[in-house]
Amino acid sequence: MTEVNTAPLDAPRSTVEESSLRDRARELHALKRSVDEGDPAAAERQHAKGKLTVRERLHLLLDEDSFTEIEPLRRHRATGFGLEARRPHTDGVVTGWGTVHGRQVFVYAHDFRIFGGALGESHAEKIHKVMDLAIAAGAPLVSLNDGAGARIQEGVSALAGYGGIFQRNTRASGVIPQISVMLGPCAGGAAYSPALTDFVFMVRDTSQMFITGPDVVRAVTGEEMTQNGLGGADVHAETSGVAHFAYDDEETCLEEVRYLLSLLPANNRELPPREPADDPAGRRCEALSDLVPIRGNQAYDVRRVIEDVVDEHEYLEVHERWAPNVVCALARLDGGVVGIVANQPASMAGVLDIHSSEKAARFVQMCDAFSIPLVTLLDVPGFLPGVDQEHGGIIRHGAKLLYAYCNATVPRISVVLRKAYGGAYIVMDSRSVGADLAFAWPGNEIAVMGAEGAANVIFRRQIAAADDPDAMRELMVKEYKAELMHPYYAAERGLVDDVIDPADTRSVLIRSLAMLRAKHADLPSRKHGNPPT
């Protein structure tokens, strides 16, 4: 009988000769320790760039001693271009599962010390495996991205690996939360995986995302641009909207990922996690009556309204710096997670435009996918007028938000804080598009348009014919307000369920959400809708 050599490649020769299983276990532990520790020189190079190593990142992300690694001994099988002489364990990506605040989470993390974190065939198969496990187990998936793109030496096999990742990202969409954390470069087709996930975190100065790098841009267009100027954290958090969050360092970034995970359900079959609430449900919000000016043209910061209403005055704003004329945030009310969409009068008077419509629509879809109730705070003068907006497709982009609200089956409550004019009022989850409950503060103005504009249209002949057009216009404005824009006009017609004291907003929302907790609504039978794009 021919003796079969079962020793691992590159394992000590004594492994073949030893007959003790205990001895072999010791060798196994020594091998795994060397895999965990990696190359000290490569670790120093990573630290010199202001970046943590892959194991340090996993330690920050996951609860202590909770990580279980899979396929740590995996190595590539590629040959050519010297690859056969370089076959490090893990193949440049660490995969497995652990817990965050005691709840199961799956993770894969690129190891830039090995092949620059570049993706090859075996590397991709490890990612495919952990993604399949996350979908099967119904638990969130977090990717820690720090890779140089496809491993060029492996050719098309590496590209096919990306295809498998994209396919799984899409299959998992709306099924499990997917969070991409950008901790290094992400170029070319690799950038599409984060774009397919629910949330993207970036770290300033060390993470970049772009389809074509600065050298290609320079060669094709002649434009000079640094990596951070082209695709850095601030660019994507403020200009492109690709990144939902941007932080100064990895430690803060990963701590915020942990906080976000505490607000999300494990999957689309579960409700978001509830926590005991120390903040009384009946707490009155007396400051709100002084915070919001009665005059519609005076600005205020709607984030102060959100802060006063939610539990412990704590919330997580999503896309804080992109399209700031609408605020999207996750918070808790009486311990339950809610998604808040609010017009922001402190930015562009709170109008809806292309970017804010797209931002809010994406947020509403995410909340609906993961059973997070929606609270909408309205103070909107309309859609932003202008040639650029019309030519840029404000109709199409505004319809995205309308579609998202109309399609949402989670509990939906809207509150008109002040003004709500025209089509923007309808789009912002009015009763007519399916809000379960609608409330208004006593200073509300719900109308087709502002009184001044309406008077100029309705009474233009009387104003033009008057001896004193300005005095006639002022009189007609008062008449229009008295007839159609008084605070109880909408309530008298059943367009809002009640006019409430601003100080009672928190308690009204909490009681309403408690009533709607068991809400169940079925959509028509169909493969899927065809939303505007």
Short mmCIF file of C-alpha atoms in Angstrom, two decimals:
data_model
loop_
_atom_site.label_atom_id
_atom_site.label_comp_id
_atom_site.label_asym_id
_atom_site.label_seq_id
_atom_site.Cartn_x
_atom_site.Cartn_y
_atom_site.Cartn_z
CA MET A 1 0.00 0.00 0.00
CA THR A 2 1.29 3.45 -0.92
CA GLU A 3 1.62 5.82 2.04
CA VAL A 4 -0.30 9.07 1.53
CA ASN A 5 1.31 12.30 2.74
CA THR A 6 -1.45 14.22 4.56
CA ALA A 7 0.77 16.99 5.93
CA PRO A 8 -0.25 20.58 5.10
CA LEU A 9 1.92 22.31 2.52
CA ASP A 10 4.87 24.09 4.12
CA ALA A 11 4.09 22.46 7.48
CA PRO A 12 7.07 21.22 9.56
CA ARG A 13 8.37 17.84 8.37
CA SER A 14 7.91 16.45 11.86
CA THR A 15 4.16 16.46 11.17
CA VAL A 16 4.58 13.46 8.87
CA GLU A 17 6.60 11.51 11.36
CA GLU A 18 4.68 12.26 14.58
CA SER A 19 2.15 9.67 15.63
CA SER A 20 0.63 11.73 18.47
CA LEU A 21 -2.53 13.65 17.65
CA ARG A 22 -1.67 16.00 20.50
CA ASP A 23 1.60 16.86 18.75
CA ARG A 24 -0.23 17.54 15.52
CA ALA A 25 -2.67 19.78 17.35
CA ARG A 26 0.25 21.80 18.70
CA GLU A 27 1.59 22.20 15.18
CA LEU A 28 -1.86 23.29 14.02
CA HIS A 29 -2.02 25.96 16.71
CA ALA A 30 1.46 27.17 15.80
CA LEU A 31 0.44 27.41 12.13
CA LYS A 32 -2.72 29.36 12.95
CA ARG A 33 -0.79 31.73 15.23
CA SER A 34 1.56 32.51 12.37
CA VAL A 35 -1.45 33.13 10.09
CA ASP A 36 -2.99 35.48 12.68
CA GLU A 37 0.21 37.41 13.27
CA GLY A 38 1.18 37.76 9.62
CA ASP A 39 4.29 39.54 8.46
CA PRO A 40 5.43 42.06 11.13
CA ALA A 41 7.15 44.22 8.51
CA ALA A 42 3.94 44.40 6.46
CA ALA A 43 2.02 45.34 9.61
CA GLU A 44 4.46 48.18 10.26
CA ARG A 45 3.99 49.45 6.72
CA GLN A 46 0.22 49.43 7.28
CA HIS A 47 0.60 51.38 10.53
CA ALA A 48 2.92 53.86 8.82
CA LYS A 49 0.06 54.75 6.48
CA GLY A 50 -2.17 55.49 9.48
CA LYS A 51 -4.13 52.27 8.92
CA LEU A 52 -4.90 49.35 11.22
CA THR A 53 -4.24 45.73 10.32
CA VAL A 54 -7.11 43.43 9.43
CA ARG A 55 -7.06 41.68 12.83
CA GLU A 56 -7.03 45.00 14.70
CA ARG A 57 -10.07 46.12 12.73
CA LEU A 58 -11.99 42.94 13.50
CA HIS A 59 -11.13 43.37 17.18
CA LEU A 60 -12.70 46.86 17.15
CA LEU A 61 -15.77 45.84 15.17
CA LEU A 62 -16.76 42.64 16.96
CA ASP A 63 -17.45 41.78 20.58
CA GLU A 64 -14.41 40.46 22.41
CA ASP A 65 -13.52 36.82 21.67
CA SER A 66 -16.59 36.38 19.46
CA PHE A 67 -14.95 35.98 16.04
CA THR A 68 -15.00 32.59 14.35
CA GLU A 69 -12.85 32.51 11.22
CA ILE A 70 -13.56 30.27 8.26
CA GLU A 71 -11.03 29.08 5.69
CA PRO A 72 -8.02 30.70 7.38
CA LEU A 73 -5.71 28.19 5.68
CA ARG A 74 -7.07 28.81 2.16
CA ARG A 75 -4.40 29.50 -0.48
CA HIS A 76 -4.65 30.31 -4.15
CA ARG A 77 -3.92 27.73 -6.88
CA ALA A 78 -2.86 30.18 -9.58
CA THR A 79 0.40 29.82 -11.50
CA GLY A 80 2.45 32.13 -13.64
CA PHE A 81 3.97 35.56 -13.05
CA GLY A 82 5.61 34.20 -9.90
CA LEU A 83 2.35 33.43 -8.13
CA GLU A 84 3.26 29.78 -7.61
CA ALA A 85 6.08 30.93 -5.32
CA ARG A 86 3.81 33.17 -3.23
CA ARG A 87 0.94 31.29 -1.64
CA PRO A 88 0.18 32.92 1.73
CA HIS A 89 -2.62 31.60 3.89
CA THR A 90 -5.99 33.48 3.87
CA ASP A 91 -5.15 34.68 0.32
CA GLY A 92 -5.57 38.28 1.46
CA VAL A 93 -9.09 38.19 2.96
CA VAL A 94 -10.28 37.19 6.43
CA THR A 95 -13.83 35.83 6.62
CA GLY A 96 -16.12 34.57 9.37
CA TRP A 97 -18.71 35.61 11.89
CA GLY A 98 -18.94 37.12 15.35
CA THR A 99 -21.26 39.26 17.43
CA VAL A 100 -21.92 42.98 17.82
CA HIS A 101 -23.72 43.85 21.05
CA GLY A 102 -24.39 40.12 21.38
CA ARG A 103 -26.11 39.80 17.98
CA GLN A 104 -24.67 37.68 15.16
CA VAL A 105 -22.89 39.43 12.29
CA PHE A 106 -20.95 38.05 9.31
CA VAL A 107 -17.86 39.84 8.06
CA TYR A 108 -15.16 39.74 5.43
CA ALA A 109 -12.10 41.96 5.63
CA HIS A 110 -9.37 42.55 3.07
CA ASP A 111 -5.81 42.19 4.29
CA PHE A 112 -3.77 44.80 2.44
CA ARG A 113 -0.54 43.17 3.66
CA ILE A 114 -1.15 40.22 1.31
CA PHE A 115 -1.19 41.06 -2.42
CA GLY A 116 -2.42 44.54 -1.48
CA GLY A 117 -5.78 42.98 -0.66
CA ALA A 118 -6.30 42.30 -4.38
CA LEU A 119 -9.04 39.86 -5.30
CA GLY A 120 -8.17 36.55 -6.92
CA GLU A 121 -10.19 33.38 -7.53
CA SER A 122 -9.70 31.79 -4.09
CA HIS A 123 -10.06 35.18 -2.38
CA ALA A 124 -13.42 35.68 -4.13
CA GLU A 125 -14.63 32.18 -3.29
CA LYS A 126 -14.04 32.89 0.40
CA ILE A 127 -16.17 36.04 0.12
CA HIS A 128 -18.88 34.16 -1.79
CA LYS A 129 -18.94 31.55 0.98
CA VAL A 130 -19.41 34.05 3.82
CA MET A 131 -22.05 35.99 1.86
CA ASP A 132 -24.00 32.78 1.25
CA LEU A 133 -23.78 31.96 4.96
CA ALA A 134 -25.02 35.42 5.95
CA ILE A 135 -28.04 35.11 3.65
CA ALA A 136 -28.80 31.58 4.85
CA ALA A 137 -28.42 32.49 8.53
CA GLY A 138 -30.35 35.76 8.15
CA ALA A 139 -27.71 38.01 9.73
CA PRO A 140 -26.10 41.32 8.72
CA LEU A 141 -23.01 41.34 6.50
CA VAL A 142 -20.19 43.84 7.05
CA SER A 143 -17.33 44.20 4.58
CA LEU A 144 -14.09 45.92 5.60
CA ASN A 145 -12.68 47.06 2.27
CA ASP A 146 -8.97 47.73 1.81
CA GLY A 147 -7.98 46.24 -1.50
CA ALA A 148 -6.23 47.13 -4.72
CA GLY A 149 -8.93 45.72 -6.98
CA ALA A 150 -8.66 42.62 -9.14
CA ARG A 151 -5.49 40.52 -9.03
CA ILE A 152 -4.21 41.19 -12.52
CA GLN A 153 -2.00 38.07 -12.58
CA GLU A 154 -5.11 35.86 -12.38
CA GLY A 155 -6.81 37.54 -15.32
CA VAL A 156 -10.47 36.97 -16.02
CA SER A 157 -10.85 34.57 -13.08
CA ALA A 158 -10.53 37.57 -10.77
CA LEU A 159 -13.17 39.51 -12.71
CA ALA A 160 -15.58 36.59 -12.48
CA GLY A 161 -15.05 36.67 -8.72
CA TYR A 162 -16.42 40.22 -8.64
CA GLY A 163 -19.43 39.11 -10.63
CA GLY A 164 -20.25 36.55 -7.95
CA ILE A 165 -20.02 39.23 -5.26
CA PHE A 166 -22.32 41.62 -7.17
CA GLN A 167 -24.85 38.86 -7.74
CA ARG A 168 -24.94 38.06 -4.02
CA ASN A 169 -25.12 41.74 -3.06
CA THR A 170 -28.23 42.01 -5.19
CA ARG A 171 -29.77 38.79 -3.88
CA ALA A 172 -29.20 39.94 -0.29
CA SER A 173 -30.63 43.43 -0.91
CA GLY A 174 -33.63 44.00 1.33
CA VAL A 175 -33.09 40.59 2.95
CA ILE A 176 -30.18 41.28 5.31
CA PRO A 177 -28.51 44.61 6.15
CA GLN A 178 -25.30 45.08 4.15
CA ILE A 179 -22.71 47.57 5.36
CA SER A 180 -19.54 48.50 3.47
CA VAL A 181 -16.69 50.08 5.42
CA MET A 182 -14.06 51.69 3.21
CA LEU A 183 -10.68 51.63 4.95
CA GLY A 184 -8.36 51.88 1.96
CA PRO A 185 -8.49 52.12 -1.83
CA CYS A 186 -11.38 50.72 -3.84
CA ALA A 187 -10.99 51.23 -7.58
CA GLY A 188 -12.59 50.06 -10.79
CA GLY A 189 -15.34 47.47 -10.76
CA ALA A 190 -14.67 46.77 -7.08
CA ALA A 191 -16.46 50.03 -6.22
CA TYR A 192 -19.78 48.64 -7.42
CA SER A 193 -20.12 46.21 -4.52
CA PRO A 194 -20.26 48.98 -1.89
CA ALA A 195 -22.65 50.90 -4.14
CA LEU A 196 -25.04 47.93 -4.02
CA THR A 197 -25.08 47.78 -0.22
CA ASP A 198 -27.32 49.63 2.24
CA PHE A 199 -24.70 51.83 3.93
CA VAL A 200 -21.19 53.00 3.05
CA PHE A 201 -18.73 54.27 5.69
CA MET A 202 -15.46 56.00 4.76
CA VAL A 203 -12.37 57.25 6.61
CA ARG A 204 -10.81 60.55 5.63
CA ASP A 205 -7.38 60.55 3.97
CA THR A 206 -7.02 56.75 3.91
CA SER A 207 -10.02 55.53 1.89
CA GLN A 208 -10.88 56.32 -1.72
CA MET A 209 -13.44 55.06 -4.23
CA PHE A 210 -13.40 55.69 -7.97
CA ILE A 211 -14.06 53.86 -11.22
CA THR A 212 -11.05 55.35 -13.02
CA GLY A 213 -8.09 56.66 -11.06
CA PRO A 214 -6.32 60.02 -11.36
CA ASP A 215 -3.83 58.75 -13.96
CA VAL A 216 -6.60 57.59 -16.29
CA VAL A 217 -8.56 60.80 -15.75
CA ARG A 218 -5.46 62.83 -16.57
CA ALA A 219 -4.77 60.80 -19.72
CA VAL A 220 -8.32 61.02 -21.03
CA THR A 221 -9.48 64.49 -19.95
CA GLY A 222 -6.30 66.32 -19.00
CA GLU A 223 -7.70 67.04 -15.53
CA GLU A 224 -5.23 66.96 -12.64
CA MET A 225 -6.65 65.40 -9.48
CA THR A 226 -5.37 63.68 -6.35
CA GLN A 227 -6.86 60.39 -5.19
CA ASN A 228 -8.68 62.09 -2.30
CA GLY A 229 -9.82 64.94 -4.52
CA LEU A 230 -11.26 62.44 -6.99
CA GLY A 231 -12.81 59.90 -4.66
CA GLY A 232 -12.01 60.63 -1.03
CA ALA A 233 -14.36 60.44 1.93
CA ASP A 234 -15.40 64.10 1.87
CA VAL A 235 -16.08 64.01 -1.88
CA HIS A 236 -18.40 61.04 -1.55
CA ALA A 237 -20.05 62.26 1.66
CA GLU A 238 -20.76 65.75 0.36
CA THR A 239 -20.72 65.82 -3.44
CA SER A 240 -21.56 62.42 -4.93
CA GLY A 241 -23.67 60.97 -2.12
CA VAL A 242 -21.93 57.59 -2.46
CA ALA A 243 -20.86 57.58 1.21
CA HIS A 244 -23.45 57.78 3.97
CA PHE A 245 -20.90 58.47 6.74
CA ALA A 246 -17.34 59.86 6.88
CA TYR A 247 -15.05 59.88 9.91
CA ASP A 248 -11.55 61.03 10.80
CA ASP A 249 -10.20 57.71 12.04
CA GLU A 250 -10.90 53.98 11.87
CA GLU A 251 -11.68 53.63 15.58
CA THR A 252 -14.55 56.14 15.45
CA CYS A 253 -15.76 54.72 12.14
CA LEU A 254 -15.99 51.15 13.43
CA GLU A 255 -17.67 52.27 16.66
CA GLU A 256 -20.35 54.00 14.58
CA VAL A 257 -20.80 50.83 12.52
CA ARG A 258 -21.51 49.03 15.79
CA TYR A 259 -24.06 51.72 16.72
CA LEU A 260 -25.80 51.45 13.35
CA LEU A 261 -26.03 47.67 13.72
CA SER A 262 -27.75 48.16 17.09
CA LEU A 263 -30.56 49.99 15.25
CA LEU A 264 -31.09 47.43 12.49
CA PRO A 265 -32.89 44.07 12.52
CA ALA A 266 -30.96 40.93 11.67
CA ASN A 267 -33.03 40.42 8.53
CA ASN A 268 -36.27 41.36 6.80
CA ARG A 269 -38.27 38.78 8.78
CA GLU A 270 -37.51 40.39 12.13
CA LEU A 271 -38.45 43.70 13.71
CA PRO A 272 -35.72 46.15 14.74
CA PRO A 273 -34.37 45.51 18.26
CA ARG A 274 -36.22 47.30 21.07
CA GLU A 275 -34.44 48.62 24.14
CA PRO A 276 -35.82 49.62 27.54
CA ALA A 277 -36.50 53.36 27.44
CA ASP A 278 -35.47 55.56 30.36
CA ASP A 279 -36.88 58.62 28.62
CA PRO A 280 -40.58 58.93 29.66
CA ALA A 281 -43.03 58.34 26.81
CA GLY A 282 -45.19 61.20 28.08
CA ARG A 283 -42.36 63.74 28.28
CA ARG A 284 -43.59 67.09 26.99
CA CYS A 285 -41.44 68.95 24.48
CA GLU A 286 -42.11 72.51 25.62
CA ALA A 287 -39.16 73.96 23.70
CA LEU A 288 -40.73 73.12 20.32
CA SER A 289 -43.28 75.95 20.47
CA ASP A 290 -40.44 78.48 20.69
CA LEU A 291 -38.11 76.67 18.31
CA VAL A 292 -40.25 76.81 15.15
CA PRO A 293 -41.11 80.39 14.04
CA ILE A 294 -44.70 80.99 13.04
CA ARG A 295 -43.61 82.99 9.97
CA GLY A 296 -42.98 80.67 7.03
CA ASN A 297 -39.96 82.57 5.72
CA GLN A 298 -37.91 82.29 8.91
CA ALA A 299 -35.34 79.52 9.07
CA TYR A 300 -34.67 77.07 11.91
CA ASP A 301 -32.78 73.81 12.31
CA VAL A 302 -35.19 70.86 12.13
CA ARG A 303 -32.54 68.65 13.74
CA ARG A 304 -33.33 70.41 17.02
CA VAL A 305 -36.95 69.29 16.62
CA ILE A 306 -35.82 65.69 16.06
CA GLU A 307 -33.43 65.90 19.02
CA ASP A 308 -36.16 67.13 21.37
CA VAL A 309 -38.66 64.46 20.36
CA VAL A 310 -36.59 61.23 20.27
CA ASP A 311 -35.36 59.10 23.17
CA GLU A 312 -32.44 60.56 25.11
CA HIS A 313 -32.16 63.28 22.40
CA GLU A 314 -30.01 60.82 20.41
CA TYR A 315 -30.21 60.01 16.71
CA LEU A 316 -28.00 58.86 13.84
CA GLU A 317 -28.19 61.09 10.77
CA VAL A 318 -27.69 59.34 7.42
CA HIS A 319 -26.10 61.27 4.55
CA GLU A 320 -25.64 64.25 6.85
CA ARG A 321 -23.62 66.36 4.41
CA TRP A 322 -25.23 65.38 1.10
CA ALA A 323 -28.49 67.09 0.09
CA PRO A 324 -28.81 68.78 3.51
CA ASN A 325 -32.20 70.30 2.64
CA VAL A 326 -33.74 67.03 3.81
CA VAL A 327 -32.71 65.22 6.99
CA CYS A 328 -32.83 61.42 7.22
CA ALA A 329 -32.14 59.84 10.60
CA LEU A 330 -32.53 56.68 12.65
CA ALA A 331 -33.61 57.10 16.26
CA ARG A 332 -35.71 55.51 19.00
CA LEU A 333 -39.13 56.42 20.36
CA ASP A 334 -40.03 54.64 23.58
CA GLY A 335 -37.27 52.14 22.83
CA GLY A 336 -38.43 51.28 19.31
CA VAL A 337 -36.43 52.20 16.20
CA VAL A 338 -37.94 54.71 13.76
CA GLY A 339 -36.76 56.31 10.53
CA ILE A 340 -37.25 60.07 10.39
CA VAL A 341 -37.49 62.11 7.18
CA ALA A 342 -37.67 65.88 7.70
CA ASN A 343 -37.48 68.96 5.51
CA GLN A 344 -34.66 71.25 6.65
CA PRO A 345 -35.62 74.97 6.51
CA ALA A 346 -32.04 75.89 7.47
CA SER A 347 -30.86 74.67 4.04
CA MET A 348 -32.42 76.00 0.82
CA ALA A 349 -35.59 76.79 2.84
CA GLY A 350 -36.32 73.05 2.94
CA VAL A 351 -37.30 72.72 -0.73
CA LEU A 352 -37.15 69.36 -2.45
CA ASP A 353 -34.70 69.07 -5.33
CA ILE A 354 -33.11 66.26 -7.33
CA HIS A 355 -30.60 65.16 -4.72
CA SER A 356 -32.85 65.48 -1.67
CA SER A 357 -35.60 63.51 -3.41
CA GLU A 358 -33.17 60.73 -4.26
CA LYS A 359 -31.67 60.73 -0.76
CA ALA A 360 -35.05 60.52 0.98
CA ALA A 361 -36.36 57.88 -1.44
CA ARG A 362 -33.42 55.58 -0.79
CA PHE A 363 -33.83 56.02 2.97
CA VAL A 364 -37.58 55.30 2.85
CA GLN A 365 -36.93 52.12 0.82
CA MET A 366 -34.33 50.95 3.33
CA CYS A 367 -36.67 51.53 6.28
CA ASP A 368 -39.51 49.73 4.53
CA ALA A 369 -37.27 46.77 3.62
CA PHE A 370 -36.27 46.28 7.26
CA SER A 371 -39.61 47.00 8.98
CA ILE A 372 -38.56 50.36 10.44
CA PRO A 373 -41.60 52.67 10.96
CA LEU A 374 -41.42 56.05 9.25
CA VAL A 375 -42.04 59.46 10.81
CA THR A 376 -42.13 62.37 8.36
CA LEU A 377 -41.80 65.98 9.56
CA LEU A 378 -43.05 68.43 6.93
CA ASP A 379 -42.07 72.04 6.42
CA VAL A 380 -41.77 72.21 2.66
CA PRO A 381 -42.42 75.20 0.34
CA GLY A 382 -42.36 73.07 -2.81
CA PHE A 383 -39.93 71.72 -5.38
CA LEU A 384 -36.90 73.81 -6.36
CA PRO A 385 -37.68 75.71 -9.58
CA GLY A 386 -35.10 76.21 -12.31
CA VAL A 387 -33.92 75.11 -15.73
CA ASP A 388 -31.15 72.95 -14.24
CA GLN A 389 -33.64 71.08 -12.09
CA GLU A 390 -36.12 70.52 -14.91
CA HIS A 391 -33.44 69.43 -17.39
CA GLY A 392 -31.82 67.29 -14.70
CA GLY A 393 -35.02 65.31 -14.29
CA ILE A 394 -36.67 66.69 -11.16
CA ILE A 395 -39.91 65.04 -12.31
CA ARG A 396 -38.22 61.65 -12.48
CA HIS A 397 -36.28 62.08 -9.23
CA GLY A 398 -39.25 63.50 -7.34
CA ALA A 399 -41.23 60.50 -8.52
CA LYS A 400 -38.65 58.23 -6.83
CA LEU A 401 -39.64 59.64 -3.44
CA LEU A 402 -43.32 59.43 -4.29
CA TYR A 403 -42.93 55.81 -5.39
CA ALA A 404 -40.97 54.91 -2.27
CA TYR A 405 -43.63 56.26 0.08
CA CYS A 406 -46.55 54.82 -1.87
CA ASN A 407 -44.85 51.41 -1.92
CA ALA A 408 -43.96 51.38 1.79
CA THR A 409 -46.04 49.10 4.03
CA VAL A 410 -44.44 49.93 7.38
CA PRO A 411 -46.28 52.20 9.87
CA ARG A 412 -46.19 55.74 8.47
CA ILE A 413 -46.96 58.90 10.43
CA SER A 414 -46.59 62.45 9.13
CA VAL A 415 -46.55 65.72 11.09
CA VAL A 416 -46.91 69.11 9.41
CA LEU A 417 -44.74 71.44 11.48
CA ARG A 418 -45.45 74.61 9.53
CA LYS A 419 -45.96 74.94 5.77
CA ALA A 420 -46.78 72.18 3.29
CA TYR A 421 -47.31 73.46 -0.22
CA GLY A 422 -48.19 71.91 -3.54
CA GLY A 423 -46.93 68.64 -4.95
CA ALA A 424 -44.10 68.55 -2.42
CA TYR A 425 -46.70 68.22 0.36
CA ILE A 426 -48.29 65.27 -1.43
CA VAL A 427 -44.92 63.59 -2.03
CA MET A 428 -43.84 63.94 1.61
CA ASP A 429 -46.13 61.13 2.81
CA SER A 430 -49.45 62.94 2.94
CA ARG A 431 -52.63 61.08 3.85
CA SER A 432 -53.53 60.88 0.17
CA VAL A 433 -50.51 58.68 -0.63
CA GLY A 434 -51.08 56.31 2.24
CA ALA A 435 -49.81 57.74 5.52
CA ASP A 436 -51.56 55.84 8.32
CA LEU A 437 -51.88 58.93 10.50
CA ALA A 438 -51.32 62.62 9.78
CA PHE A 439 -51.02 65.35 12.38
CA ALA A 440 -50.36 69.08 12.19
CA TRP A 441 -49.16 71.76 14.54
CA PRO A 442 -51.49 74.76 15.05
CA GLY A 443 -49.32 77.01 12.88
CA ASN A 444 -49.65 74.77 9.82
CA GLU A 445 -50.32 76.09 6.34
CA ILE A 446 -51.39 73.28 4.01
CA ALA A 447 -52.19 74.62 0.55
CA VAL A 448 -51.51 74.42 -3.15
CA MET A 449 -49.01 77.26 -2.81
CA GLY A 450 -48.16 80.19 -0.54
CA ALA A 451 -50.82 82.84 -0.02
CA GLU A 452 -48.88 85.53 -1.90
CA GLY A 453 -48.44 83.39 -4.99
CA ALA A 454 -52.02 82.15 -4.86
CA ALA A 455 -53.41 85.68 -4.55
CA ASN A 456 -51.39 86.85 -7.54
CA VAL A 457 -52.93 84.07 -9.65
CA ILE A 458 -56.53 84.07 -8.41
CA PHE A 459 -57.00 87.82 -8.01
CA ARG A 460 -54.66 89.12 -10.68
CA ARG A 461 -57.41 91.08 -12.47
CA GLN A 462 -58.70 92.73 -9.31
CA ILE A 463 -55.14 93.61 -8.28
CA ALA A 464 -54.30 95.01 -11.73
CA ALA A 465 -57.49 97.09 -11.82
CA ALA A 466 -57.15 98.50 -8.31
CA ASP A 467 -56.11 102.10 -7.66
CA ASP A 468 -53.58 100.78 -5.14
CA PRO A 469 -52.44 97.32 -6.38
CA ASP A 470 -50.20 96.72 -3.36
CA ALA A 471 -53.00 97.38 -0.88
CA MET A 472 -55.39 95.20 -2.93
CA ARG A 473 -52.81 92.39 -3.06
CA GLU A 474 -52.36 92.52 0.71
CA LEU A 475 -56.12 92.39 1.18
CA MET A 476 -56.49 89.43 -1.16
CA VAL A 477 -53.65 87.58 0.58
CA LYS A 478 -55.44 87.97 3.90
CA GLU A 479 -58.69 86.76 2.34
CA TYR A 480 -57.01 83.68 0.85
CA LYS A 481 -55.37 82.84 4.17
CA ALA A 482 -58.63 83.25 6.04
CA GLU A 483 -60.55 81.04 3.62
CA LEU A 484 -58.08 78.29 2.66
CA MET A 485 -54.98 78.44 4.84
CA HIS A 486 -56.17 78.60 8.41
CA PRO A 487 -54.72 75.87 10.67
CA TYR A 488 -57.94 73.85 10.83
CA TYR A 489 -58.84 73.80 7.13
CA ALA A 490 -57.18 70.42 6.52
CA ALA A 491 -58.54 68.97 9.78
CA GLU A 492 -62.09 70.00 8.89
CA ARG A 493 -61.79 68.02 5.67
CA GLY A 494 -60.16 64.96 7.19
CA LEU A 495 -56.79 65.55 5.52
CA VAL A 496 -55.07 65.43 8.91
CA ASP A 497 -56.24 63.35 11.84
CA ASP A 498 -55.71 66.03 14.45
CA VAL A 499 -54.12 69.37 15.17
CA ILE A 500 -51.82 68.88 18.15
CA ASP A 501 -49.87 70.96 20.64
CA PRO A 502 -46.19 70.83 19.58
CA ALA A 503 -45.28 69.91 23.16
CA ASP A 504 -47.34 66.71 22.78
CA THR A 505 -45.57 65.56 19.61
CA ARG A 506 -43.44 62.90 21.31
CA SER A 507 -46.32 61.32 23.22
CA VAL A 508 -48.65 61.42 20.19
CA LEU A 509 -46.03 59.68 18.04
CA ILE A 510 -45.33 57.03 20.66
CA ARG A 511 -49.02 56.22 21.19
CA SER A 512 -49.62 56.11 17.44
CA LEU A 513 -46.64 53.83 16.79
CA ALA A 514 -47.76 51.50 19.57
CA MET A 515 -51.17 51.21 17.90
CA LEU A 516 -49.57 50.52 14.50
CA ARG A 517 -46.99 48.03 15.75
CA ALA A 518 -48.89 45.03 14.39
CA LYS A 519 -49.75 46.71 11.07
CA HIS A 520 -49.86 44.30 8.14
CA ALA A 521 -50.34 45.41 4.56
CA ASP A 522 -50.02 43.32 1.40
CA LEU A 523 -48.83 44.68 -1.92
CA PRO A 524 -50.43 43.47 -5.17
CA SER A 525 -49.10 40.18 -6.49
CA ARG A 526 -46.29 40.98 -8.91
CA LYS A 527 -42.71 40.09 -9.65
CA HIS A 528 -41.60 43.62 -8.74
CA GLY A 529 -42.54 47.19 -9.54
CA ASN A 530 -40.86 49.37 -12.11
CA PRO A 531 -39.85 52.49 -10.16
CA PRO A 532 -38.51 55.62 -11.86
CA THR A 533 -34.73 55.63 -12.14
#
